[in-house]
Short mmCIF file of C-alpha atoms in Angstrom, two decimals:
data_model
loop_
_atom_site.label_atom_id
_atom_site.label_comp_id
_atom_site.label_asym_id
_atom_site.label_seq_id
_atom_site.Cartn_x
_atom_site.Cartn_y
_atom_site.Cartn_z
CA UNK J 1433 4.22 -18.69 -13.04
CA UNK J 1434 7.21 -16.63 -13.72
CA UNK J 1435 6.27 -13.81 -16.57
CA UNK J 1436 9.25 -12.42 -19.21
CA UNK J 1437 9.56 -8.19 -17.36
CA UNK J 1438 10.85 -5.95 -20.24
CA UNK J 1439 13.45 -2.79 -19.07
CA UNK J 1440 10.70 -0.98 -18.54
CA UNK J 1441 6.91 -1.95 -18.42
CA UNK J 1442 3.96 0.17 -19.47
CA UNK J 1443 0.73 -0.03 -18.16
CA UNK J 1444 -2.35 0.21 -20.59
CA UNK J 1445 -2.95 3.79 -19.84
CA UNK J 1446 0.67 4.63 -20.31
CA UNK J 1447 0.09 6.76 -24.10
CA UNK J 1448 -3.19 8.57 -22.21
CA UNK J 1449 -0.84 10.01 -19.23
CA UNK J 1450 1.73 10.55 -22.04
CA UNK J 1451 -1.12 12.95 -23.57
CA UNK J 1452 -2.05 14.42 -20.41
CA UNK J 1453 1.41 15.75 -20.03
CA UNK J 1454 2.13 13.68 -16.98
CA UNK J 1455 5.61 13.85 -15.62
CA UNK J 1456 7.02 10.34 -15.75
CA UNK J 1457 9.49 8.45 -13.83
CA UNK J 1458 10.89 4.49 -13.76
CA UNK J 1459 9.23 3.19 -10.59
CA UNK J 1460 10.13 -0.46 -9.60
CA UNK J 1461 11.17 -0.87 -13.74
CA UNK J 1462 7.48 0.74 -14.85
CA UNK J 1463 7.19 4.14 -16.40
CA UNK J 1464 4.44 5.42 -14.05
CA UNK J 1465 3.23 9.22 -13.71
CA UNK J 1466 4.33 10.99 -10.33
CA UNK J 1467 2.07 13.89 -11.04
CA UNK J 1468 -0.60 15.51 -13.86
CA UNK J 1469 -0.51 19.05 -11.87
CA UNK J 1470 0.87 19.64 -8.55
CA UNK J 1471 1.42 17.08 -5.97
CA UNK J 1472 -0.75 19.61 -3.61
CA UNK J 1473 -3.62 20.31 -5.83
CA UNK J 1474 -3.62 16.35 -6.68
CA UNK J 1475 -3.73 15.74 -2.64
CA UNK J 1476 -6.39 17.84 -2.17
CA UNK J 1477 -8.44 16.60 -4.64
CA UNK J 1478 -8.38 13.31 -2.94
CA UNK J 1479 -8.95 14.51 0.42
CA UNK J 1480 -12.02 16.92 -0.66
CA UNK J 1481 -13.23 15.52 -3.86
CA UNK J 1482 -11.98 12.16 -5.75
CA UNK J 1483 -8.90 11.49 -7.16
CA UNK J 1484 -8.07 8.15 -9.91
CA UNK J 1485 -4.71 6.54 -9.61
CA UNK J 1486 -3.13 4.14 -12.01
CA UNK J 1487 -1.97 1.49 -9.74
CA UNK J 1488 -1.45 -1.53 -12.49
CA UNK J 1489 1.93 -1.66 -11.67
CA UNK J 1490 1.05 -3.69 -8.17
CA UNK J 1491 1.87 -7.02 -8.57
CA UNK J 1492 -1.39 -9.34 -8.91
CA UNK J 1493 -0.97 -13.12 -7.76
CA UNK J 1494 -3.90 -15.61 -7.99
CA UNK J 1495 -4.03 -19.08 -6.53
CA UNK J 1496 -6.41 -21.90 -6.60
CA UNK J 1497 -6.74 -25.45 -6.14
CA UNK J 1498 -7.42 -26.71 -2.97
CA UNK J 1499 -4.26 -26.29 -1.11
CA UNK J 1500 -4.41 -22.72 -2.25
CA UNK J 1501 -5.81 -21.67 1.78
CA UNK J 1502 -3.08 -23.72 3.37
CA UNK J 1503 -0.38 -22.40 0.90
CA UNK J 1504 -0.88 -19.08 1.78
CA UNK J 1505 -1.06 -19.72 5.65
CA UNK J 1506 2.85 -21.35 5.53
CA UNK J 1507 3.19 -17.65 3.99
CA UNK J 1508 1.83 -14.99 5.98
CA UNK J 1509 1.28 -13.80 8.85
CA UNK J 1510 -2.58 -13.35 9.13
CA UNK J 1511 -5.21 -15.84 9.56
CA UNK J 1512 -6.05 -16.52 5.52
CA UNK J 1513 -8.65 -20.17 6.89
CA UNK J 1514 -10.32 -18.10 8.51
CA UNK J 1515 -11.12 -15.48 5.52
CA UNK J 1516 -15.21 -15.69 4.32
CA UNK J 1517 -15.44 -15.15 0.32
CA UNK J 1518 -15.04 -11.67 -0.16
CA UNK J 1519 -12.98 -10.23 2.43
CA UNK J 1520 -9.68 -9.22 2.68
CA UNK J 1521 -7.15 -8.71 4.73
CA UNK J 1522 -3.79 -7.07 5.30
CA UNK J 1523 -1.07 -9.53 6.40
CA UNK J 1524 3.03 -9.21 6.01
CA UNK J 1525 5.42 -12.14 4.62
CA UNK J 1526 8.58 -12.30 6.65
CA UNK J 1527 11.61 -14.42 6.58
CA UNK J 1528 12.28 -17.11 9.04
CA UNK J 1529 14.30 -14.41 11.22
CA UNK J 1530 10.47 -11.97 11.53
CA UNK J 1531 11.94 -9.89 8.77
CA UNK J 1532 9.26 -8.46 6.18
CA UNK J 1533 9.75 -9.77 2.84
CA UNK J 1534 6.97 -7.51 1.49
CA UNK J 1535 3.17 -6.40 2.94
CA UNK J 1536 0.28 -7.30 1.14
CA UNK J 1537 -3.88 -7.83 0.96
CA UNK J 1538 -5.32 -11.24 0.42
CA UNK J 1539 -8.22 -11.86 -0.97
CA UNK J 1540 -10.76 -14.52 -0.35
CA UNK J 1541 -13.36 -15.54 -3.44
CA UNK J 1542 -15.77 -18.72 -4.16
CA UNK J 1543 -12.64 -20.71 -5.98
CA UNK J 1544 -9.70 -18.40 -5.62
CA UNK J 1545 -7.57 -16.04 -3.74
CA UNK J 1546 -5.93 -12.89 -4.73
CA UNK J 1547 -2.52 -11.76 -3.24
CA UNK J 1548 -1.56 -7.90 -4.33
CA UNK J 1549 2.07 -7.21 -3.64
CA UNK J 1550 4.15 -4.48 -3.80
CA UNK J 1551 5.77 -3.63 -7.37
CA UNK J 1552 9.12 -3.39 -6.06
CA UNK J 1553 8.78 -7.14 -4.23
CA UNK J 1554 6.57 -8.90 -7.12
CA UNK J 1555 9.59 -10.70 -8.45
CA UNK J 1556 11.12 -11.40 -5.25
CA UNK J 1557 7.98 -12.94 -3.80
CA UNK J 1558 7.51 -14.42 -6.85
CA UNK J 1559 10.41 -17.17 -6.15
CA UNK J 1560 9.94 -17.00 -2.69
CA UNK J 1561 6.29 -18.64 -3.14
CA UNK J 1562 7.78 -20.79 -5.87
CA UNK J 1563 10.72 -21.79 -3.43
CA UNK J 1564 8.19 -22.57 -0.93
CA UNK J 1565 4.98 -24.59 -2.51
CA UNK J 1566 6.64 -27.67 -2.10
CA UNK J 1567 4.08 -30.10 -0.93
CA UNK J 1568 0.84 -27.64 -1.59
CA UNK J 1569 -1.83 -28.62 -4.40
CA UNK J 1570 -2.24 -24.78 -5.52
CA UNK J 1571 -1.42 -23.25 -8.91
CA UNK J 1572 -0.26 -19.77 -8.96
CA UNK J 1573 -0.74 -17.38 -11.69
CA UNK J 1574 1.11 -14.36 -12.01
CA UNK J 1575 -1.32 -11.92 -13.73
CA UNK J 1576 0.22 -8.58 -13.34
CA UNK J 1577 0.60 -7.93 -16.55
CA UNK J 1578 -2.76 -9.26 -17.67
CA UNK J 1579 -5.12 -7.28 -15.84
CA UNK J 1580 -5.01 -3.48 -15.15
CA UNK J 1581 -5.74 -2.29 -11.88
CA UNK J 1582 -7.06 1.38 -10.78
CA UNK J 1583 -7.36 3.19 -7.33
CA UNK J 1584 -10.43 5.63 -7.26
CA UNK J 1585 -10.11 7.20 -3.86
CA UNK J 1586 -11.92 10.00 -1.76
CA UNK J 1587 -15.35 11.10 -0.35
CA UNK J 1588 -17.08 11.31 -3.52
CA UNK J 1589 -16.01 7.91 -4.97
CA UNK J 1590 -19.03 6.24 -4.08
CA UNK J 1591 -20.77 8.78 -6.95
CA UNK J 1592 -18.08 8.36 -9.09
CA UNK J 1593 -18.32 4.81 -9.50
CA UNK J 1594 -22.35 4.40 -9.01
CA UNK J 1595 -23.40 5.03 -12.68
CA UNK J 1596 -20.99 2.03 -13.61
CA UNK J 1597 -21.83 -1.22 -11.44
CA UNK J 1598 -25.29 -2.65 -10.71
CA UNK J 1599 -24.28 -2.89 -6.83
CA UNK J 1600 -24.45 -0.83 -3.62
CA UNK J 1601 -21.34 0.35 -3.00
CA UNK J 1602 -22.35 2.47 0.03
CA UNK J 1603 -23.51 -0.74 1.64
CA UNK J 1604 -20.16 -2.32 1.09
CA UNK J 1605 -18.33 -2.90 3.90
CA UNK J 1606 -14.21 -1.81 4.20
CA UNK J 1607 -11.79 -4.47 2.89
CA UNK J 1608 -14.53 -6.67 1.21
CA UNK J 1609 -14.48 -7.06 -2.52
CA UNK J 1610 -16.79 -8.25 -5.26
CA UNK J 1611 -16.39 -10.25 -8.69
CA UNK J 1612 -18.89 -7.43 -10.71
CA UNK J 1613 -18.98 -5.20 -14.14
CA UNK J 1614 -17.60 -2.07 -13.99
CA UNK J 1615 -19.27 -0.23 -17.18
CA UNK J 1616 -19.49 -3.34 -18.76
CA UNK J 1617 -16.34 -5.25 -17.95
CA UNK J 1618 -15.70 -8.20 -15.88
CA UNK J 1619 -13.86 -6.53 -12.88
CA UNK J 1620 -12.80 -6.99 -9.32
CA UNK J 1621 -14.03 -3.81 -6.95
CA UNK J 1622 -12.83 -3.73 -3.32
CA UNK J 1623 -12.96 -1.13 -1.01
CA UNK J 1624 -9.83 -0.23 -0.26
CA UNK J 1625 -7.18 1.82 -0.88
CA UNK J 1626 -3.40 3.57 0.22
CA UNK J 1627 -4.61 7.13 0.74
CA UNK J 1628 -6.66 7.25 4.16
CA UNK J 1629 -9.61 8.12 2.05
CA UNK J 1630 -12.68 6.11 1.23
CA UNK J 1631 -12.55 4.22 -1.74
CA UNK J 1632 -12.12 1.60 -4.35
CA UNK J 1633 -9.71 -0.27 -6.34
CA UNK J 1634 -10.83 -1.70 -9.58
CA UNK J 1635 -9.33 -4.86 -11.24
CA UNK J 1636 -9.87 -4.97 -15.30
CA UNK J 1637 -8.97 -7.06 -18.03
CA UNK J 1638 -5.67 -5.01 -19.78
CA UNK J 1639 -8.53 -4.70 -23.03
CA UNK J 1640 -10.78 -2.83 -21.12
CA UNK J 1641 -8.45 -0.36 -19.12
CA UNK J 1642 -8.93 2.63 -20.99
CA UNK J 1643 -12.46 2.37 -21.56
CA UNK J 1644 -12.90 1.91 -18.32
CA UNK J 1645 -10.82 4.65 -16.69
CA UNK J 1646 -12.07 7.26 -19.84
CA UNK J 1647 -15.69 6.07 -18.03
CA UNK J 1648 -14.94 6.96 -14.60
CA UNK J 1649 -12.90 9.77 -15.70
CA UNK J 1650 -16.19 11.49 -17.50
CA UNK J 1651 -18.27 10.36 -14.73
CA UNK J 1652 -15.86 12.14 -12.18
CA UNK J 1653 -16.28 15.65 -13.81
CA UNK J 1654 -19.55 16.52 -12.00
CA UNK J 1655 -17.13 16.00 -8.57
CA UNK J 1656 -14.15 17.95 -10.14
CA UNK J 1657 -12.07 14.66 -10.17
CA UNK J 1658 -8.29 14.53 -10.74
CA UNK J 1659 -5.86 12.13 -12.26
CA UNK J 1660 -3.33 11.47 -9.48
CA UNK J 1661 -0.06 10.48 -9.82
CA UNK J 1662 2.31 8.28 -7.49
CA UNK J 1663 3.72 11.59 -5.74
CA UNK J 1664 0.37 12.78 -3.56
CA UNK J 1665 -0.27 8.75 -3.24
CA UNK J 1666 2.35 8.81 -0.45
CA UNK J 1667 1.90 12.24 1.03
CA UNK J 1668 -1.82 10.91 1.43
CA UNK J 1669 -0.25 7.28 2.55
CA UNK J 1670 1.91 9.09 5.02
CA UNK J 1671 -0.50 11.41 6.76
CA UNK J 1672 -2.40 8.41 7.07
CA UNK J 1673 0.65 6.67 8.39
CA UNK J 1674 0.79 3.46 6.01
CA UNK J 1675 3.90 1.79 5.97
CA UNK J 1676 6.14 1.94 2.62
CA UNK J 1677 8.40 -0.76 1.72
CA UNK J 1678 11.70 0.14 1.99
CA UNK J 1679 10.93 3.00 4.71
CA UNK J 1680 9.25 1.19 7.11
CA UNK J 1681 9.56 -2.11 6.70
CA UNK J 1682 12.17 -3.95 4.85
CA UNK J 1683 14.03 -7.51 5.94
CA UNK J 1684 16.01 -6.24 8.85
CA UNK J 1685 12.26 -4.73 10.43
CA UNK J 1686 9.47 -6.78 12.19
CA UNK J 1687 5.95 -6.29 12.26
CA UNK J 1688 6.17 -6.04 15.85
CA UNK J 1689 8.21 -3.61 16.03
CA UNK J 1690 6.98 -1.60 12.91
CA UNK J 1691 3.05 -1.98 15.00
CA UNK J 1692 1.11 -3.87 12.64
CA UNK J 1693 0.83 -6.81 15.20
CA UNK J 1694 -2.37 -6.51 14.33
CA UNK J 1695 -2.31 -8.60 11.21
CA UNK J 1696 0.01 -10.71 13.06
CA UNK J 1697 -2.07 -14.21 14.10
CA UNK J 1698 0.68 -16.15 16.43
CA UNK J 1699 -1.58 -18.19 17.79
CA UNK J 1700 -3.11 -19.37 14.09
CA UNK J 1701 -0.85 -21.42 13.01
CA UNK J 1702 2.66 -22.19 11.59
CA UNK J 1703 4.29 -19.82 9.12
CA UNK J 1704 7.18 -18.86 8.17
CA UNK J 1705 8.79 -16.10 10.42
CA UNK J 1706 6.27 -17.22 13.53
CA UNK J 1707 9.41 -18.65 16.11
CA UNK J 1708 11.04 -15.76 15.33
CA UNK J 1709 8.29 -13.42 16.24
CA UNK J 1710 7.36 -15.38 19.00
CA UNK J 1711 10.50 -14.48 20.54
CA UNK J 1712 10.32 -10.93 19.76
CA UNK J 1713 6.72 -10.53 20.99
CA UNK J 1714 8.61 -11.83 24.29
CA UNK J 1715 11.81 -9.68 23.80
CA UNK J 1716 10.86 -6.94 21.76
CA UNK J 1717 13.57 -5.41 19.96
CA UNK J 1718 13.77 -1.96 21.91
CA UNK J 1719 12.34 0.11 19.25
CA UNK J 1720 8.48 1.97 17.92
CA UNK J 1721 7.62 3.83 14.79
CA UNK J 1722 6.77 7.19 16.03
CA UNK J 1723 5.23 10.10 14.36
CA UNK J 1724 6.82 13.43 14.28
CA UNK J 1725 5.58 17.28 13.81
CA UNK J 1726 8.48 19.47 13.44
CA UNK J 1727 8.77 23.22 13.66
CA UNK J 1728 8.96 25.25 10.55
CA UNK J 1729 8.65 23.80 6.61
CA UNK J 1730 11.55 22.15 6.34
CA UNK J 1731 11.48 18.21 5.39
CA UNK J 1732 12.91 15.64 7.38
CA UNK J 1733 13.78 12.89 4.65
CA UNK J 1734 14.69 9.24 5.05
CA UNK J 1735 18.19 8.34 6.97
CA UNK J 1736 17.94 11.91 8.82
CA UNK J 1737 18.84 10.96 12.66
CA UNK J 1738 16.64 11.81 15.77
CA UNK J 1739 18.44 13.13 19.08
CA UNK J 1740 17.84 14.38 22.54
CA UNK J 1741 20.63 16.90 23.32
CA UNK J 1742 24.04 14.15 22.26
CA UNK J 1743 21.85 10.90 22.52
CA UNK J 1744 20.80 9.68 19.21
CA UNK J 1745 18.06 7.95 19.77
CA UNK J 1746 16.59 7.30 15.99
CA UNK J 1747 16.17 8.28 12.65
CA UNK J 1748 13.28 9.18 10.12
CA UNK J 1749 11.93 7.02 7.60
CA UNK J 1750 10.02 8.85 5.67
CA UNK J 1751 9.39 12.90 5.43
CA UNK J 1752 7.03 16.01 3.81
CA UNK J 1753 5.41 18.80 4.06
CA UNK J 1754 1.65 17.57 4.66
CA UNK J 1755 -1.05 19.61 2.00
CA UNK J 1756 -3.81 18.81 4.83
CA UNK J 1757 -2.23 19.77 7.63
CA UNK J 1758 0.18 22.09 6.36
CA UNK J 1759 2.59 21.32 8.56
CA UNK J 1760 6.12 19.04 8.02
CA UNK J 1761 5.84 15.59 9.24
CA UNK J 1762 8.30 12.46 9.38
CA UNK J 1763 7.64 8.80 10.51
CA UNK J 1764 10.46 7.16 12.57
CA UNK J 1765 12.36 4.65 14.21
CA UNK J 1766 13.11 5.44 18.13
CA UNK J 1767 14.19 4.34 21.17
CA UNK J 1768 10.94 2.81 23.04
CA UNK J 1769 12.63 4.75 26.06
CA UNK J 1770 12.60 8.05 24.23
CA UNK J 1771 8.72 7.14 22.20
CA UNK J 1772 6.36 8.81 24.75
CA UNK J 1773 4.02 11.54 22.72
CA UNK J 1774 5.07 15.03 23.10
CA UNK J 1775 8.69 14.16 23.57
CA UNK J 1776 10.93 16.65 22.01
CA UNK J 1777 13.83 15.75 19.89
CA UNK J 1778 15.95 17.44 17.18
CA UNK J 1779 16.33 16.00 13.78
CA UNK J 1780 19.44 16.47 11.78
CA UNK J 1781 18.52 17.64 8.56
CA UNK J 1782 21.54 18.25 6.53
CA UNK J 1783 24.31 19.18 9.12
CA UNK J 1784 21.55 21.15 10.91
CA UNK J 1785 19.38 20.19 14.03
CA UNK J 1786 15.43 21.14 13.51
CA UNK J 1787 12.86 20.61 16.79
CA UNK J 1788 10.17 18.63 16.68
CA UNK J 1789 7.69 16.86 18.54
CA UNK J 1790 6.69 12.81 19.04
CA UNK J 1791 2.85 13.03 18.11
CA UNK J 1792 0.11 9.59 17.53
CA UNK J 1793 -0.51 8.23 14.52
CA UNK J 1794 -2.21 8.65 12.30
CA UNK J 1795 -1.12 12.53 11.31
CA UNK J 1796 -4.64 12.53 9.45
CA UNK J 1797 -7.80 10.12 10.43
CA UNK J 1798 -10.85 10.74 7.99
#
């Protein structure tokens, strides 16, 4: 299942974001746009409005056969037997030591499954599958390069996409998905998304990709709809408080710990990673992600350590300045001794100490 990856991959709307003046950047070895506008004006349109997101480069795994169930159980973490055709669900891969090799939604249809990985992990869980089907009647088919696949996300998505499918998408329940035509073209439609917004994410054949976005694209002007780029897809992800790979989770962090137990299933069945998190759930590792409001504009980025007069007792993993709140946030790793909300720490930002506050999480719940 292995697929040749030029230097850089394009997605089939790569010339149209060219033309739109897009600024573009290499993101896990695909030239994606970061932004059309502003980051803040792009944010805002998602949160008010409805924003479209080219999200092809997400890695797209199918498998079949009928070991493809059990296959993905020895994999991760949630409960994928127990899955009805058409849900999904959100579920982490981890090593045999608890530590997450990527996070990811599976999906459950008539005669296959769908696991979308992060871009940055596709390769590397890629092999691990292949290093790990031993014994497992299941073909995999790598078809991230085949298939586009778009994210069209806030309140008015529902009348965005309408004119397009012959279904009721308002009667579609959160993290369910449907095999159905989207203006015309065989298509996947979920509802889900990376923003904290209401939404969909659309699965196309790479022929019909810029038909189909040029469709929802016209149909979004009555809404004021916005191209988004990568850049307000994590300021939205982060007020929301999704994890990122390689902020909050990477191999050396649990699910546990990072509190997404809840698409841990211990008591499912074996897979691999469960001993180890077994033992953590009895001897948890001492630390919680916390959210954090700090005083003033300045951003806390990744790496910047959390203290309580000489104690460090953490540090940030990710940072902004939130466009809905307009206030500067961070996510973090602390101390569970130090994690109780409205503790008051100082973050180091650059050689200078900046108070803030532990707050819940979510920063923003729609």
């Amino acid at each position: 299942m292995r697929q040749e990856v030029t230097d850089v991959n394009k997605t089939p709307l790569h010339a149209w974001h060219v033309e739109q003046q897009a600024r573009m950047v290499d993101f896990a070895g695909w030239d994606m746009p970061i932004q059309y506008t502003s980051i803040g004006e792009e944010h805002q349109a998602v949160r008010q409005r409805a924003g479209l997101f080219d999200i092809a480069h997400m890695g797209r795994l199918f498998f079949s056969g009928p070991d493809a169930a059990r296959l993905l159980d020895s994999l991760l973490t949630n409960d994928v037997s127990k899955l009805k055709d058409g849900q999904i669900r959100y579920a982490l891969v981890c090593n045999k030591h608890g530590g997450v090799l990527d996070d990811v939604l599976v999906y459950r249809f008539a005669d296959e499954y769908l696991l979308v990985v992060n871009a940055s992990n596709r390769q590397k869980i890629v092999e691990w599958i292949d290093g790990h089907r031993s014994g497992f009647e299941a073909d995999v088919t790598d078809a991230t390069t085949e298939r586009f696949m778009m994210a069209l996300q806030g309140p008015a998505s529902i009348d965005v996409l309408s004119p397009h499918v012959d279904l009721d998408l308002a009667g579609m329940k959160y993290y369910t998905a449907v095999q159905t035509p989207v203006a015309g073209a065989e298509a996947i439609v979920s509802r889900t998304g990376y923003t904290g917004e209401d939404g969909f994410e659309v699965i196309v054949p790479n022929a019909a990709a810029v038909w189909v976005w040029g469709e929802l694209i016209a149909s979004g002007k009555e809404v004021n709809l916005k191209p988004c780029g990568l850049g307000c897809r994590d300021t939205l992800r982060l007020e929301a408080a999704m994890p990122l790979y390689g902020h909050e989770l990477d191999e050396t962090i649990d699910p546990l710990t990072a509190g997404l137990g809840f698409a841990v299933k211990l008591d499912a069945g074996e897979f691999i990673g469960r001993d180890a998190l077994l033992g953590l759930r009895e001897q948890p590792t001492g630390k919680r992600r916390v959210g954090l409001e700090l005083d003033g504009r300045r951003i806390a980025r990744e790496g910047a350590t959390l203290h309580i007069g000489e104690t460090e007792i953490g540090h940030v993993t990710s940072g902004t300045f939130s466009p809905t709140l307009e206030k500067a946030i961070a996510m973090a790793y602390v101390s569970a001794d130090h994690a109780a909300e409205g503790t008051g720490v100082e973050i180091d930002i650059r050689g200078k100490r900046v108070a803030a506050k532990i707050v819940p999480l979510p920063f923003y719940r729609r």
